[in-house]
Structure formats: structure tokens, C-alpha cells
Amino acid sequence: MGAGLKEGRRDNDAVPTVDPLAAGPAAGLADELVAEGCIRGAALGLVVAPGLGVALAWPVGRRGVAAKSPADVAAVLSSLAPLDPRWTWWTAQGTAASLVAAGLRPRACWDVGAVGRLLHGLRRDDPAAVWAAERELPEAPVTRGQLDLLDLEGEDGEPVRSDGQLSRDWLRGRWAQDLESAQTWAALALEVQASQQARLTAAADPRAHTGRPGGTNLATLTAYAESAAALLAVELEHDGLPLDRGVLEAMLRELVGERPSDPAHEARLRAQRDELVLRHFPESGVDLRNPLQVRAMLSRSGIDVPDTRSWRLEPYAASSPAVAALLAWRKAERVSTTYGYAWLERSVQGGRLRGAWSAADGGAGRMTAQAGLHNMPTELRPAVCAEDGMVFVRGDLGQVEPRVLAAVSGDEGLAGAATEDDMYAPVARRLGCDRPTAKVAVLAAMYGQTSGPAGEALKQMDLTYPKAMAYLRDAEAAGLAGADKRTYGGRLLPGLGEPGSGGHGRYVRNAVVQGAAAELFKAWAATVRSGLAAADVEPEAERVAGQIVLCLHDELLLHVPAASADAAAALLASALDATTAWWAAGSGVRFVVQVAVGPTWAAAH
DNA sequence: TCGGTCACGTA
DNA sequence: CGTACGTGACCGAG
């Protein structure tokens, strides 16, 4: 056994049921790969061909290992833990999902799709799109459905077509036909990785920061974090958010009534709820779900509103029982339609709420989640209950967007304000206004508001924080001109190519802040994940049991054994310090996290 | 069956 | 007329 194997033995990634040292076809594999020029800690291309095995690729070699079942695959990968590879896959969604399902928690990865999104501002992360963008070819068509003759034009059985694009045949599954093809596919992923790595390495750091780990530049570290977030998205989808079905059902009974037994019963209950509102109005036959009809009905009662949004009706609620009834109906209707019994049946199984996660959606690259994970009403959060013997540890980044603005713009004045726990207090002092006004002015600056009560304070912002305001103005100008823009971490915000609307200007102005905040958040989440699940902290005792169960833009929710609550809380703080040490190095900006522990999500505040 | 609009939940 | 997202009901065009 080589020296590298001894020092590097890290079997903690493995499921307890898989012994990486067990004798078997994969025993000694790590040694063999090292002998064939595979370097410890480096990118290692990985493709899993279902039912066949594992394909590996490194710059000077490749290898296929037969593995029929997911457990076999897990055993092979566990045996490679001594190599401490940065697993390089086309996407975590495509490759890591089965690994996670088999109990693996890979430590480090490179997600070619996630990095493609970052570098090229792609809305897609499939191999065809990333390959084309990296080769600077025209956008590739989406592969779906059956191949037709047109698809095969220019194809000769090779993975790369004569026009330079990836083969549609290979994209449709040819890569998984045999282990030899899977190795080729893994080598192609590694080829893209190397090209991406070169682009990232060449990217100048936005500011002359020092102290980044291993001398790695910000863009590359951001690529690591985006990759980790893509893997985390797969894990979140697999693990789910603990939710007590009984508690939620009790809340639903309280809010919207009993569970309907059949469609007719449901219609009857619906009519009963509607009647509680309609009885306040003289006319009949009004559909409460049709805003136009509701507006007309209100108008006949002497309430004229341009639309029927709740904030517009709110002022009338005190004097009009009818409006109050309508607003109460709306609230119940929202819960009933979106977070009611149907949602419960669809999205909660085995005490966990599960939905699809995306690690970088939308223009700014925030994480998004489906199945209501990101917009569950606050009033339902008491149903998010920790399991027996477990607690939630919740960490919330305080005032993250203005702090991010201070860091990315290099504005010394704003950075000075960001040394305090509440940065709006010093801003108010400098602007000569009260705290609420200062807060509105800062938010208005980041969102691109141009009018309103913050007007005077905004003028003061220009004088007091010129670099921050110039940073925002430059972003807006780029958006208006149709030019490309990059976030601090290097995410491309593609320009429209031609002068755009004010709306797009405002969008880019906000996206450079929101996007950078998302990058910082993901880097923090990745660091927390390492402290929880990965095997890179020695000795073993320093690792904290538990898992991340929710990411919510500036908030992380951990589900941990009660005995580990303090350690998890400390991890949230230390991980933030470790992350901002390189992310905001030299800026003087302080980031803060508020941590709370509780038996439910609602209680952890 | 589709996209657009309204409405509303979260950050 | 401050940003982003996901979801559902309804409408009208296809």
C-alpha cells in the first residue's frame, strides 16, 4: 500500500454497510490507479452505467469496473476514497443521485453542468448545452423523445459529431451501452472540466484579495461551491424535510376544515366556505375565484379598487365585515389549494417533505425548490418537527445583501458600517436620517427604486457610499446597454445583445447583489456540509452528526441529534468565518449568523 | 391543451 | 412601477 493511501484513508464517505477495505473485485483499485498516473485529490471523471458498472477517467488513463447493483457501485467508489478524488460528473442530478440513494456522501466534486451555468450563464445544464458552450459552438438542441433521421445527420458512431457537437445518439443513451463507451463519456466530461478549469484559473480576481485556500482564485472556489451545492440539491431531494403528518393534519382541520372524502364532498365543503363570504353580499352566483367578478361585486357594494389584491383590500377590512370575510376566505383558500390535503399526500412520505431542488436557478443563480419547500406559509412551520431525539439548528445570515454589496463593491464606508451587528444604525448616522429611512434607502439602492420617500436619502447614499452606488449603477447600465455582466464570483449574466428595457437594467442591478449573495450562501452551505457529513475533518470526534434539510436563500436548517445541537451551532458560525475569510478577504466586511435551536422550524427562531 | 394574467406565499 | 422564485385558478386562444 502506498504512502498516499495510508495518510489519505477516508472511509467516512461510505455507508456503514460498505466496508471499503473488504476484499472483492475493487480491492486495491486505488493503488492501481495511482500506479497508472491518477493523482490523489485531483479531478476524476466518473460515469455510472446502470447495471454495468463504473467508468473512471483521469488525464492519462481510464478504467471501467464492473458493478451490477447500486451497492456494488457504492463499494467501488468507497474503495477509491483513499484517492480523495474530486468526482467529476456531467451533473450531480444525473450521476450522484443513485450514489446518494445508495448511501454515499461524496466529499468533493466538480459538476460540469453547474460550472457551465456559472461560466456561460446557461439556463440548461445538460451535457449537450455545456459542451457546446465550452466549445463556443451554437446552442445545442434539447435531446428529448425519439431520435429521427435528422438527428443522425453528421453522426458516424463517434461521440462527437462532424459539426463539433455531441452526438445525439450518445446523448440519448449510447454512452451507457457498454463500459468502454462509458469510459469515453467520462473522459469527455473530464475534458470539459479541464477546459472550464482553465477558464476559471485565467479569470482575474475581482479585487486583489489574499489568503484564498491554496492560492486558488475566487472563480475556481466559486465553481467548487456551485458544484457542492448541486450535490447538496440531490441530497436535499433524497433526504427531505422532516414534517409531522399528524401535526399538519391537525392544523389543516383548524384552517380549512375536515379532509374531503370524495370529490362531491369536496365541492360541498367548498360551497360552504364560499357561502360564509357570499352571504355578506346581495347578489348570487359570484365566483370568488374570479378576480374580475370579485372586483365587480365589491364595486356594487361601494368599494372601488383597481384590483383585489389583499394589501389593497386590507384598509377596508376594519370597517367592512364583507371584506374581512373575503380576506379570511382567501387565506384559507391559499392553504387549501396549495398547502392542503392534496399537497400533503403528494409531497410527504415517511415523515419527510420532498421536492425537486435546483442549485442555481433563475438569472441570479439562487437555489430553488419545488413542492412548496421555499414558500410554505410561516403559520404551517410548527408542523416541521424534528424526529425523536433530534432538534433543528437554524442559522440565518443577517443583512446579507447589504454586506455583500459592501464586499463586492469594495466600498470602504459601507464596509465600515458592516463591521457592526446592525449595519443600518451606522448608515443612518452617516446619512443623517433615522434607521428605518436608512434601511429603505439601502434596499431601494439595491433594487433600483427611483422614486418614493427614499429619494433624499438616496442622494445622500451617492455622496456617502460612492463606490457601492457606482457598482450598482454600472450593473444597471450594462443591463440597459444589453451587455454581459458577471457577478463577483463569476456567474455570467448574459446581456440581451441590444439595448434593453429599464426593467432589465433594474434586474441586472439587483442580480449582481442577489447573485453574489447566493454564491456566498452556497459556499457557506458547502462548508457546513463538509463539517457534517464529509470525512475531511480529523479526528473523527470533531465531525458533527446531522444533515442539512433546508436551504432558504440566507437560511440553513440542520436536523441533528439533540446532543449535537451546540456543536452544530458552533459549526454554522465557524463555517461562516472560514468561508468569508476567503470570500470577502481584505474587504473588512463582517458577516453575521443568528443561530437558534428548537424542536420545530417555527421554534428555532 | 397551451400561454397569459391574477393572486399570494417565501427570501 | 423595488428584486427573485413556485404554485394554483381562471380565461381565452389554439
PDB file of N, CA, C and O in Angstrom, chain A residues 2-36:
ATOM      1  N   GLY A   2       0.584   2.194  -0.861  1.00  0.00           N
ATOM      2  CA  GLY A   2       1.415   3.388  -0.979  1.00  0.00           C
ATOM      3  C   GLY A   2       1.205   4.334   0.182  1.00  0.00           C
ATOM      4  O   GLY A   2       0.220   4.263   0.905  1.00  0.00           O
ATOM      5  N   ALA A   3       2.165   5.245   0.341  1.00  0.00           N
ATOM      6  CA  ALA A   3       2.092   6.205   1.435  1.00  0.00           C
ATOM      7  C   ALA A   3       0.811   7.039   1.350  1.00  0.00           C
ATOM      8  O   ALA A   3       0.161   7.301   2.350  1.00  0.00           O
ATOM      9  N   GLY A   4       0.472   7.398   0.125  1.00  0.00           N
ATOM     10  CA  GLY A   4      -0.718   8.226  -0.083  1.00  0.00           C
ATOM     11  C   GLY A   4      -1.954   7.533   0.459  1.00  0.00           C
ATOM     12  O   GLY A   4      -2.834   8.167   1.019  1.00  0.00           O
ATOM     13  N   LEU A   5      -1.983   6.249   0.309  1.00  0.00           N
ATOM     14  CA  LEU A   5      -3.149   5.519   0.790  1.00  0.00           C
ATOM     15  C   LEU A   5      -3.234   5.563   2.294  1.00  0.00           C
ATOM     16  O   LEU A   5      -4.295   5.727   2.860  1.00  0.00           O
ATOM     17  N   LYS A   6      -2.073   5.428   2.934  1.00  0.00           N
ATOM     18  CA  LYS A   6      -2.087   5.407   4.394  1.00  0.00           C
ATOM     19  C   LYS A   6      -2.589   6.734   4.957  1.00  0.00           C
ATOM     20  O   LYS A   6      -3.517   6.769   5.752  1.00  0.00           O
ATOM     21  N   GLU A   7      -1.971   7.825   4.490  1.00  0.00           N
ATOM     22  CA  GLU A   7      -2.365   9.098   5.080  1.00  0.00           C
ATOM     23  C   GLU A   7      -3.775   9.489   4.661  1.00  0.00           C
ATOM     24  O   GLU A   7      -4.461  10.181   5.374  1.00  0.00           O
ATOM     25  N   GLY A   8      -4.156   9.029   3.483  1.00  0.00           N
ATOM     26  CA  GLY A   8      -5.386   9.551   2.919  1.00  0.00           C
ATOM     27  C   GLY A   8      -6.607   8.706   3.188  1.00  0.00           C
ATOM     28  O   GLY A   8      -7.669   9.005   2.685  1.00  0.00           O
ATOM     29  N   ARG A   9      -6.474   7.659   3.993  1.00  0.00           N
ATOM     30  CA  ARG A   9      -7.615   6.778   4.132  1.00  0.00           C
ATOM     31  C   ARG A   9      -8.804   7.521   4.736  1.00  0.00           C
ATOM     32  O   ARG A   9      -8.769   8.003   5.848  1.00  0.00           O
ATOM     33  N   ARG A  10      -9.822   7.623   3.969  1.00  0.00           N
ATOM     34  CA  ARG A  10     -11.012   8.356   4.414  1.00  0.00           C
ATOM     35  C   ARG A  10     -12.224   7.556   4.015  1.00  0.00           C
ATOM     36  O   ARG A  10     -12.742   7.691   2.916  1.00  0.00           O
ATOM     37  N   ASP A  11     -12.635   6.698   4.882  1.00  0.00           N
ATOM     38  CA  ASP A  11     -13.755   5.844   4.506  1.00  0.00           C
ATOM     39  C   ASP A  11     -15.069   6.378   5.065  1.00  0.00           C
ATOM     40  O   ASP A  11     -16.080   5.733   5.007  1.00  0.00           O
ATOM     41  N   ASN A  12     -15.023   7.591   5.577  1.00  0.00           N
ATOM     42  CA  ASN A  12     -16.234   8.100   6.214  1.00  0.00           C
ATOM     43  C   ASN A  12     -17.320   8.474   5.223  1.00  0.00           C
ATOM     44  O   ASN A  12     -18.448   8.697   5.596  1.00  0.00           O
ATOM     45  N   ASP A  13     -16.931   8.599   3.962  1.00  0.00           N
ATOM     46  CA  ASP A  13     -17.932   8.879   2.937  1.00  0.00           C
ATOM     47  C   ASP A  13     -18.870   7.691   2.769  1.00  0.00           C
ATOM     48  O   ASP A  13     -19.960   7.816   2.232  1.00  0.00           O
ATOM     49  N   ALA A  14     -18.408   6.546   3.201  1.00  0.00           N
ATOM     50  CA  ALA A  14     -19.118   5.318   2.852  1.00  0.00           C
ATOM     51  C   ALA A  14     -20.314   5.094   3.762  1.00  0.00           C
ATOM     52  O   ALA A  14     -20.386   5.589   4.869  1.00  0.00           O
ATOM     53  N   VAL A  15     -21.238   4.327   3.252  1.00  0.00           N
ATOM     54  CA  VAL A  15     -22.317   3.856   4.117  1.00  0.00           C
ATOM     55  C   VAL A  15     -21.718   2.896   5.126  1.00  0.00           C
ATOM     56  O   VAL A  15     -20.774   2.192   4.815  1.00  0.00           O
ATOM     57  N   PRO A  16     -22.279   2.841   6.298  1.00  0.00           N
ATOM     58  CA  PRO A  16     -21.744   1.917   7.293  1.00  0.00           C
ATOM     59  C   PRO A  16     -21.748   0.474   6.798  1.00  0.00           C
ATOM     60  O   PRO A  16     -20.907  -0.318   7.189  1.00  0.00           O
ATOM     61  N   THR A  17     -22.678   0.148   5.931  1.00  0.00           N
ATOM     62  CA  THR A  17     -22.798  -1.240   5.488  1.00  0.00           C
ATOM     63  C   THR A  17     -21.732  -1.600   4.458  1.00  0.00           C
ATOM     64  O   THR A  17     -21.605  -2.749   4.097  1.00  0.00           O
ATOM     65  N   VAL A  18     -21.003  -0.598   3.978  1.00  0.00           N
ATOM     66  CA  VAL A  18     -19.986  -0.885   2.964  1.00  0.00           C
ATOM     67  C   VAL A  18     -18.613  -0.736   3.587  1.00  0.00           C
ATOM     68  O   VAL A  18     -18.256   0.331   4.066  1.00  0.00           O
ATOM     69  N   ASP A  19     -17.870  -1.800   3.593  1.00  0.00           N
ATOM     70  CA  ASP A  19     -16.511  -1.731   4.112  1.00  0.00           C
ATOM     71  C   ASP A  19     -15.552  -1.544   2.944  1.00  0.00           C
ATOM     72  O   ASP A  19     -15.391  -2.432   2.112  1.00  0.00           O
ATOM     73  N   PRO A  20     -14.924  -0.387   2.878  1.00  0.00           N
ATOM     74  CA  PRO A  20     -14.070  -0.100   1.727  1.00  0.00           C
ATOM     75  C   PRO A  20     -12.861  -1.027   1.649  1.00  0.00           C
ATOM     76  O   PRO A  20     -12.251  -1.140   0.604  1.00  0.00           O
ATOM     77  N   LEU A  21     -12.523  -1.626   2.736  1.00  0.00           N
ATOM     78  CA  LEU A  21     -11.348  -2.487   2.714  1.00  0.00           C
ATOM     79  C   LEU A  21     -11.713  -3.944   2.476  1.00  0.00           C
ATOM     80  O   LEU A  21     -10.846  -4.809   2.440  1.00  0.00           O
ATOM     81  N   ALA A  22     -13.016  -4.178   2.319  1.00  0.00           N
ATOM     82  CA  ALA A  22     -13.434  -5.559   2.103  1.00  0.00           C
ATOM     83  C   ALA A  22     -12.807  -6.114   0.836  1.00  0.00           C
ATOM     84  O   ALA A  22     -12.636  -5.408  -0.147  1.00  0.00           O
ATOM     85  N   ALA A  23     -12.476  -7.366   0.888  1.00  0.00           N
ATOM     86  CA  ALA A  23     -11.921  -8.000  -0.308  1.00  0.00           C
ATOM     87  C   ALA A  23     -12.988  -8.064  -1.382  1.00  0.00           C
ATOM     88  O   ALA A  23     -14.163  -8.169  -1.095  1.00  0.00           O
ATOM     89  N   GLY A  24     -12.574  -7.967  -2.618  1.00  0.00           N
ATOM     90  CA  GLY A  24     -13.557  -8.010  -3.693  1.00  0.00           C
ATOM     91  C   GLY A  24     -12.911  -7.517  -4.956  1.00  0.00           C
ATOM     92  O   GLY A  24     -11.702  -7.236  -4.974  1.00  0.00           O
ATOM     93  N   PRO A  25     -13.699  -7.410  -5.992  1.00  0.00           N
ATOM     94  CA  PRO A  25     -13.135  -7.017  -7.280  1.00  0.00           C
ATOM     95  C   PRO A  25     -12.452  -5.659  -7.231  1.00  0.00           C
ATOM     96  O   PRO A  25     -11.560  -5.391  -8.014  1.00  0.00           O
ATOM     97  N   ALA A  26     -12.899  -4.778  -6.286  1.00  0.00           N
ATOM     98  CA  ALA A  26     -12.372  -3.424  -6.281  1.00  0.00           C
ATOM     99  C   ALA A  26     -11.198  -3.252  -5.326  1.00  0.00           C
ATOM    100  O   ALA A  26     -10.587  -2.205  -5.286  1.00  0.00           O
ATOM    101  N   ALA A  27     -10.897  -4.278  -4.533  1.00  0.00           N
ATOM    102  CA  ALA A  27      -9.802  -4.130  -3.573  1.00  0.00           C
ATOM    103  C   ALA A  27      -8.509  -3.810  -4.307  1.00  0.00           C
ATOM    104  O   ALA A  27      -8.189  -4.400  -5.330  1.00  0.00           O
ATOM    105  N   GLY A  28      -7.793  -2.840  -3.781  1.00  0.00           N
ATOM    106  CA  GLY A  28      -6.534  -2.475  -4.408  1.00  0.00           C
ATOM    107  C   GLY A  28      -6.677  -1.556  -5.603  1.00  0.00           C
ATOM    108  O   GLY A  28      -5.684  -1.177  -6.226  1.00  0.00           O
ATOM    109  N   LEU A  29      -7.898  -1.200  -5.916  1.00  0.00           N
ATOM    110  CA  LEU A  29      -8.143  -0.369  -7.102  1.00  0.00           C
ATOM    111  C   LEU A  29      -7.459   0.991  -7.000  1.00  0.00           C
ATOM    112  O   LEU A  29      -6.860   1.466  -7.965  1.00  0.00           O
ATOM    113  N   ALA A  30      -7.527   1.595  -5.821  1.00  0.00           N
ATOM    114  CA  ALA A  30      -6.922   2.918  -5.653  1.00  0.00           C
ATOM    115  C   ALA A  30      -5.423   2.858  -5.930  1.00  0.00           C
ATOM    116  O   ALA A  30      -4.872   3.713  -6.629  1.00  0.00           O
ATOM    117  N   ASP A  31      -4.789   1.816  -5.408  1.00  0.00           N
ATOM    118  CA  ASP A  31      -3.347   1.642  -5.659  1.00  0.00           C
ATOM    119  C   ASP A  31      -3.059   1.518  -7.149  1.00  0.00           C
ATOM    120  O   ASP A  31      -2.119   2.116  -7.666  1.00  0.00           O
ATOM    121  N   GLU A  32      -3.895   0.740  -7.810  1.00  0.00           N
ATOM    122  CA  GLU A  32      -3.676   0.526  -9.245  1.00  0.00           C
ATOM    123  C   GLU A  32      -3.804   1.836 -10.020  1.00  0.00           C
ATOM    124  O   GLU A  32      -3.029   2.125 -10.920  1.00  0.00           O
ATOM    125  N   LEU A  33      -4.800   2.610  -9.629  1.00  0.00           N
ATOM    126  CA  LEU A  33      -4.999   3.871 -10.340  1.00  0.00           C
ATOM    127  C   LEU A  33      -3.825   4.819 -10.131  1.00  0.00           C
ATOM    128  O   LEU A  33      -3.380   5.506 -11.057  1.00  0.00           O
ATOM    129  N   VAL A  34      -3.310   4.840  -8.895  1.00  0.00           N
ATOM    130  CA  VAL A  34      -2.143   5.685  -8.616  1.00  0.00           C
ATOM    131  C   VAL A  34      -0.966   5.236  -9.484  1.00  0.00           C
ATOM    132  O   VAL A  34      -0.258   6.056 -10.074  1.00  0.00           O
ATOM    133  N   ALA A  35      -0.816   3.915  -9.581  1.00  0.00           N
ATOM    134  CA  ALA A  35       0.270   3.384 -10.405  1.00  0.00           C
ATOM    135  C   ALA A  35       0.113   3.776 -11.869  1.00  0.00           C
ATOM    136  O   ALA A  35       1.091   3.864 -12.614  1.00  0.00           O
ATOM    137  N   GLU A  36      -1.140   4.026 -12.264  1.00  0.00           N
ATOM    138  CA  GLU A  36      -1.389   4.398 -13.660  1.00  0.00           C
ATOM    139  C   GLU A  36      -1.459   5.910 -13.843  1.00  0.00           C
ATOM    140  O   GLU A  36      -1.989   6.395 -14.844  1.00  0.00           O
TER     141      GLU A  36
END
